[in-house]
Amino acid sequence: LVRERGIKDPTHPRYACRRAKPSDGEVAGYGTYIRVHLQPRRFPAALRTDWSKRVVEGLDSEHYVVIDKPYGVGVPPTVDNAEENCLHMTRRVLGLEDLRITHRLDQPTSGVLVLARTKEFASYFNGLLARRDGSVRKHYKVFTRREVPRGALDEEGVLTHYARVGVRAAKSKTRTVMYDEDAEGRHVCKLRVLGSEAVVDGGGKVQGYETEVVLMTGRTHQIRAQFAAVGCPVVGDTVYDGRGEDSARYREGEFEFLEKIGLQACKMAVKDESSSPSPKYFPAQGIEFSALSDPWWRVELS
């Protein structure tokens, strides 16, 4: 990253750091500040994935591409790693340098991810997500050791909490904290449980429960935080399951970060029923995108 010295005006177009590329030629002039990351965080899953086989939809579209994101890879670049991410790897394999992010999935989560080919589609899809009127329905499969208690749900199968987002305690990661009651500064969080079934290994032993949910609101770490709040933390989640086996191994330094957790964005249904004269990028009857593969726990525990 480079930033030229002597520019003090924050609104100056050259004030912010920019990422230097080998193709840029001579970018570091006299007095330039250069930051070098000697030990960047690596994401090995990005390199072992065949990204050409992760495309769900959109090869013939001028507006978007949908991929089945693998676990262990972030969506955007990180400050110290510009290449091992979904955006860069999809750009490279498809030759689409103008791909844009429309929404995100957590690094250890897999599943359906929509990327925009144009600025116009990115703006349109962001608008659909912001409406929160059911135009975009996100379905997830959640793997937990315990089944979600029915008493935590209302008569329609809805789990409701009120969240404070971005809470950071001493020596811990930023997290979302769930409460049963509303109060100033809290945001309502709702998801609907569609069904749950036991996950059985090859020997017939129950290893946990797979629950399908659909998000009714969209908050940071919403599913992970809500499931933990009712005593059913997502398998492998070292942030919200502080007493779990994986969390203990993480604290002891056995691994830097966990590549996968029991969470898959299995399906996304999109239907724009607005009367807006803006371009319609999807069929009037709507469209569904589904993950190409089973969640990892179905593969590894079968």
Coordinates of C-alpha atoms in Angstrom, one line a residue:
L1 CA 0.0 0.0 0.0
V2 CA 1.3 3.4 -0.9
R3 CA 0.4 6.9 0.2
E4 CA 2.3 10.0 -0.9
R5 CA 3.8 12.2 1.8
G6 CA 2.8 15.7 2.4
I7 CA -0.9 15.4 1.5
K8 CA -2.9 16.4 4.6
D9 CA -6.3 17.1 3.1
P10 CA -8.5 14.0 3.8
T11 CA -10.6 14.8 0.7
H12 CA -7.7 14.8 -1.6
P13 CA -8.1 12.0 -4.1
R14 CA -4.5 10.8 -3.4
Y15 CA -4.8 10.9 0.4
A16 CA -6.1 7.4 0.9
C17 CA -3.8 4.4 0.6
R18 CA -4.0 2.5 -2.6
R19 CA -2.9 -1.0 -3.4
A20 CA 0.1 -1.2 -5.6
K21 CA 0.2 -3.8 -8.5
P22 CA 3.2 -5.0 -10.4
S23 CA 1.4 -3.8 -13.6
D24 CA 1.3 -0.2 -12.3
G25 CA 4.9 0.4 -13.2
E26 CA 6.6 3.1 -11.1
V27 CA 4.2 4.0 -8.3
A28 CA 6.5 4.8 -5.4
G29 CA 7.9 8.3 -5.7
Y30 CA 10.2 10.2 -3.4
G31 CA 8.8 10.3 0.2
T32 CA 6.2 7.7 -0.4
Y33 CA 5.0 5.7 2.6
I34 CA 5.1 2.0 1.9
R35 CA 3.6 -0.7 4.1
V36 CA 4.8 -4.3 3.7
H37 CA 3.1 -7.3 5.3
L38 CA 5.8 -9.8 6.0
Q39 CA 3.4 -12.4 7.4
P40 CA 0.0 -11.9 5.7
R41 CA -2.9 -14.1 6.7
R42 CA -3.3 -16.9 4.2
F43 CA -6.4 -18.7 3.0
P44 CA -5.3 -22.0 1.6
A45 CA -8.9 -23.0 0.5
A46 CA -8.7 -20.3 -2.1
L47 CA -5.9 -22.1 -3.8
R48 CA -7.2 -25.6 -3.6
T49 CA -10.6 -24.7 -5.0
D50 CA -11.5 -25.2 -8.7
W51 CA -13.3 -21.9 -9.1
S52 CA -14.5 -22.7 -12.6
K53 CA -16.7 -25.4 -11.0
R54 CA -18.2 -23.0 -8.4
V55 CA -20.3 -21.0 -10.8
V56 CA -24.0 -21.5 -10.1
E57 CA -25.6 -19.0 -12.6
G58 CA -24.7 -16.1 -14.7
L59 CA -22.2 -17.1 -17.4
D60 CA -24.7 -15.9 -20.0
S61 CA -25.8 -12.9 -18.0
E62 CA -24.6 -9.3 -18.6
H63 CA -25.5 -8.3 -15.1
Y64 CA -24.4 -10.8 -12.5
V65 CA -22.6 -14.0 -11.6
V66 CA -23.7 -16.4 -8.8
I67 CA -21.1 -18.7 -7.2
D68 CA -21.1 -21.4 -4.6
K69 CA -18.6 -19.9 -2.2
P70 CA -16.3 -22.4 -0.5
Y71 CA -15.7 -22.3 3.2
G72 CA -12.4 -20.9 4.4
V73 CA -12.3 -18.0 2.0
G74 CA -13.4 -14.4 2.6
V75 CA -15.5 -12.5 0.0
P76 CA -13.5 -9.2 -0.2
P77 CA -9.7 -8.7 -0.1
T78 CA -8.1 -8.2 3.3
V79 CA -5.6 -5.5 4.0
D80 CA -2.7 -7.9 3.8
N81 CA -4.0 -10.4 1.2
A82 CA -5.4 -9.1 -2.1
E83 CA -5.7 -12.4 -3.9
E84 CA -6.9 -15.2 -1.7
N85 CA -10.6 -14.2 -1.7
C86 CA -13.8 -14.9 -3.7
L87 CA -13.8 -11.6 -5.6
H88 CA -10.3 -11.9 -6.9
M89 CA -10.4 -15.7 -7.7
T90 CA -13.7 -15.4 -9.6
R91 CA -12.5 -12.3 -11.5
R92 CA -9.4 -14.3 -12.5
V93 CA -11.1 -17.5 -13.6
L94 CA -13.8 -15.8 -15.6
G95 CA -11.7 -12.9 -16.9
L96 CA -14.2 -10.3 -15.4
E97 CA -12.1 -7.6 -13.8
D98 CA -15.2 -5.4 -13.1
L99 CA -17.0 -7.8 -10.8
R100 CA -18.4 -6.2 -7.7
I101 CA -19.5 -7.4 -4.3
T102 CA -23.3 -7.1 -3.6
H103 CA -23.4 -8.9 -0.2
R104 CA -21.1 -11.0 2.0
L105 CA -20.8 -14.3 3.7
D106 CA -18.5 -14.9 6.7
Q107 CA -15.2 -16.5 5.8
P108 CA -16.0 -19.9 7.4
T109 CA -19.5 -20.0 5.8
S110 CA -20.1 -21.6 2.4
G111 CA -22.9 -21.2 -0.1
V112 CA -24.7 -18.9 -2.6
L113 CA -23.0 -15.6 -3.3
V114 CA -24.2 -13.0 -5.9
L115 CA -21.5 -10.8 -7.6
A116 CA -22.4 -7.9 -9.9
R117 CA -20.9 -7.5 -13.4
T118 CA -22.0 -3.8 -13.5
K119 CA -22.3 -0.9 -11.2
E120 CA -25.9 -0.6 -12.1
F121 CA -26.8 -4.1 -11.1
A122 CA -24.8 -3.8 -7.8
S123 CA -26.9 -0.7 -6.9
Y124 CA -30.1 -2.4 -7.9
F125 CA -29.4 -5.6 -5.9
N126 CA -28.3 -3.6 -2.9
G127 CA -31.6 -1.9 -3.1
L128 CA -33.5 -5.2 -3.1
L129 CA -31.6 -6.3 0.0
A130 CA -32.3 -3.0 1.8
R131 CA -36.0 -3.3 1.2
R132 CA -36.3 -6.3 3.5
D133 CA -39.8 -7.1 2.1
G134 CA -39.2 -10.6 1.0
S135 CA -37.8 -9.7 -2.4
V136 CA -34.7 -11.6 -1.5
R137 CA -35.1 -14.7 0.7
K138 CA -31.9 -16.2 2.0
H139 CA -32.1 -19.8 3.2
Y140 CA -29.4 -21.4 5.4
K141 CA -28.6 -24.8 6.7
V142 CA -27.3 -24.8 10.3
F143 CA -25.4 -27.6 12.0
T144 CA -25.5 -27.7 15.8
R145 CA -24.9 -30.4 18.4
R146 CA -28.3 -29.7 20.1
E147 CA -31.7 -29.3 18.4
V148 CA -33.2 -25.8 18.6
P149 CA -35.7 -25.7 21.5
R150 CA -39.2 -25.4 20.2
G151 CA -40.1 -23.2 23.2
A152 CA -37.8 -20.5 21.9
L153 CA -39.9 -20.2 18.7
D154 CA -43.3 -18.5 18.3
E155 CA -46.3 -20.3 16.8
E156 CA -45.0 -19.5 13.3
G157 CA -41.6 -20.9 14.0
V158 CA -40.0 -17.5 14.3
L159 CA -37.0 -16.9 16.6
T160 CA -36.8 -13.2 17.7
H161 CA -34.0 -11.3 19.5
Y162 CA -32.8 -7.8 19.8
A163 CA -29.2 -7.2 19.0
R164 CA -26.3 -4.9 19.7
V165 CA -23.9 -5.2 16.8
G166 CA -20.1 -4.6 16.9
V167 CA -19.6 -5.2 20.7
R168 CA -16.0 -5.7 21.6
A169 CA -14.9 -7.0 25.0
A170 CA -11.3 -6.9 26.2
K171 CA -9.1 -9.3 24.3
S172 CA -12.0 -10.7 22.2
K173 CA -13.3 -10.4 18.7
T174 CA -16.1 -8.1 17.7
R175 CA -19.4 -9.8 18.1
T176 CA -23.2 -9.4 18.0
V177 CA -24.9 -9.7 21.4
M178 CA -28.5 -10.9 21.5
Y179 CA -31.2 -9.8 24.1
D180 CA -34.7 -11.0 24.7
E181 CA -36.0 -7.5 25.2
D182 CA -35.9 -4.4 23.0
A183 CA -34.1 -1.3 24.2
E184 CA -32.4 1.8 22.7
G185 CA -29.5 0.9 20.4
R186 CA -30.7 -2.6 19.8
H187 CA -31.9 -4.0 16.4
V188 CA -34.6 -6.5 15.9
C189 CA -33.4 -9.9 14.6
K190 CA -35.8 -12.5 13.2
L191 CA -35.4 -15.8 11.4
R192 CA -37.9 -18.5 10.7
V193 CA -37.1 -22.2 11.3
L194 CA -38.4 -24.3 8.4
G195 CA -37.4 -27.7 9.7
S196 CA -34.8 -29.7 11.6
E197 CA -33.5 -33.3 11.3
A198 CA -30.8 -35.4 13.0
V199 CA -27.4 -35.8 11.2
V200 CA -26.4 -39.5 11.5
D201 CA -22.9 -40.9 10.8
G202 CA -22.2 -44.1 9.0
G203 CA -22.5 -46.0 12.2
G204 CA -26.0 -44.8 12.9
K205 CA -24.9 -42.4 15.7
V206 CA -26.5 -38.9 15.9
Q207 CA -23.7 -36.3 15.5
G208 CA -25.9 -33.3 15.6
Y209 CA -28.9 -31.5 14.0
E210 CA -29.3 -29.8 10.7
T211 CA -31.8 -26.9 10.8
E212 CA -33.0 -25.0 7.7
V213 CA -33.9 -21.4 8.4
V214 CA -34.8 -18.3 6.3
L215 CA -33.6 -14.9 7.4
M216 CA -36.3 -12.3 7.9
T217 CA -33.7 -9.6 8.9
G218 CA -30.1 -9.3 8.1
R219 CA -27.6 -8.4 10.9
T220 CA -23.9 -9.2 11.3
H221 CA -23.5 -12.8 12.5
Q222 CA -27.3 -13.0 13.1
I223 CA -27.7 -16.8 12.8
R224 CA -24.6 -17.6 14.7
A225 CA -25.5 -15.2 17.6
Q226 CA -29.2 -16.2 17.7
F227 CA -28.5 -19.9 17.8
A228 CA -25.9 -19.4 20.5
A229 CA -28.4 -17.3 22.5
V230 CA -30.8 -20.3 22.7
G231 CA -28.1 -22.8 23.7
C232 CA -27.4 -24.2 20.3
P233 CA -24.1 -22.7 19.0
V234 CA -23.1 -23.5 15.5
V235 CA -20.6 -26.3 15.3
G236 CA -17.0 -24.9 15.0
D237 CA -17.9 -21.4 15.9
T238 CA -15.1 -20.2 18.1
V239 CA -16.6 -16.7 18.5
Y240 CA -20.0 -17.6 19.9
D241 CA -19.3 -21.0 21.4
G242 CA -16.7 -20.1 24.0
R243 CA -17.0 -23.4 25.9
G244 CA -16.8 -25.7 22.8
E245 CA -14.0 -28.1 21.9
D246 CA -13.0 -26.0 18.9
S247 CA -12.8 -22.8 21.0
A248 CA -10.5 -24.5 23.5
R249 CA -8.2 -25.7 20.7
Y250 CA -8.2 -22.2 19.3
R251 CA -7.3 -20.6 22.6
E252 CA -4.4 -23.1 23.0
G253 CA -3.0 -22.1 19.7
E254 CA -3.6 -25.3 17.8
F255 CA -4.8 -23.4 14.8
E256 CA -4.9 -19.8 13.7
F257 CA -8.5 -19.7 12.7
L258 CA -11.2 -22.3 11.9
E259 CA -11.8 -22.7 8.2
K260 CA -15.3 -23.9 8.5
I261 CA -18.4 -23.8 10.7
G262 CA -21.7 -25.5 10.5
L263 CA -23.4 -22.9 8.3
Q264 CA -24.3 -23.0 4.6
A265 CA -26.2 -20.4 2.5
C266 CA -28.0 -23.2 0.7
K267 CA -30.5 -21.2 -1.4
M268 CA -31.5 -17.7 -2.4
A269 CA -34.9 -16.8 -3.9
V270 CA -35.3 -13.5 -5.7
K271 CA -38.5 -12.0 -6.9
D272 CA -38.9 -8.2 -7.6
E273 CA -42.6 -7.3 -7.4
S274 CA -42.1 -3.6 -7.2
S275 CA -43.8 -1.3 -9.8
S276 CA -40.6 0.7 -10.2
P277 CA -39.6 1.6 -13.8
S278 CA -36.0 0.6 -13.1
P279 CA -34.6 -2.3 -15.2
K280 CA -35.7 -5.8 -14.2
Y281 CA -32.8 -8.1 -14.1
F282 CA -34.7 -11.3 -13.1
P283 CA -37.8 -13.1 -14.5
A284 CA -41.2 -11.8 -13.4
Q285 CA -41.9 -15.1 -11.8
G286 CA -38.7 -14.9 -9.8
I287 CA -35.6 -17.1 -9.7
E288 CA -33.8 -19.3 -7.2
F289 CA -30.1 -20.0 -6.8
S290 CA -29.0 -23.1 -4.9
A291 CA -25.6 -24.3 -3.7
L292 CA -24.0 -26.9 -5.9
S293 CA -22.8 -29.1 -3.1
D294 CA -24.0 -30.6 0.1
P295 CA -22.8 -28.9 3.3
W296 CA -19.5 -30.3 4.6
W297 CA -21.0 -32.1 7.6
R298 CA -23.2 -34.2 5.3
V299 CA -20.1 -35.2 3.3
E300 CA -17.7 -35.8 6.2
L301 CA -20.1 -37.6 8.5
S302 CA -21.8 -39.9 6.0

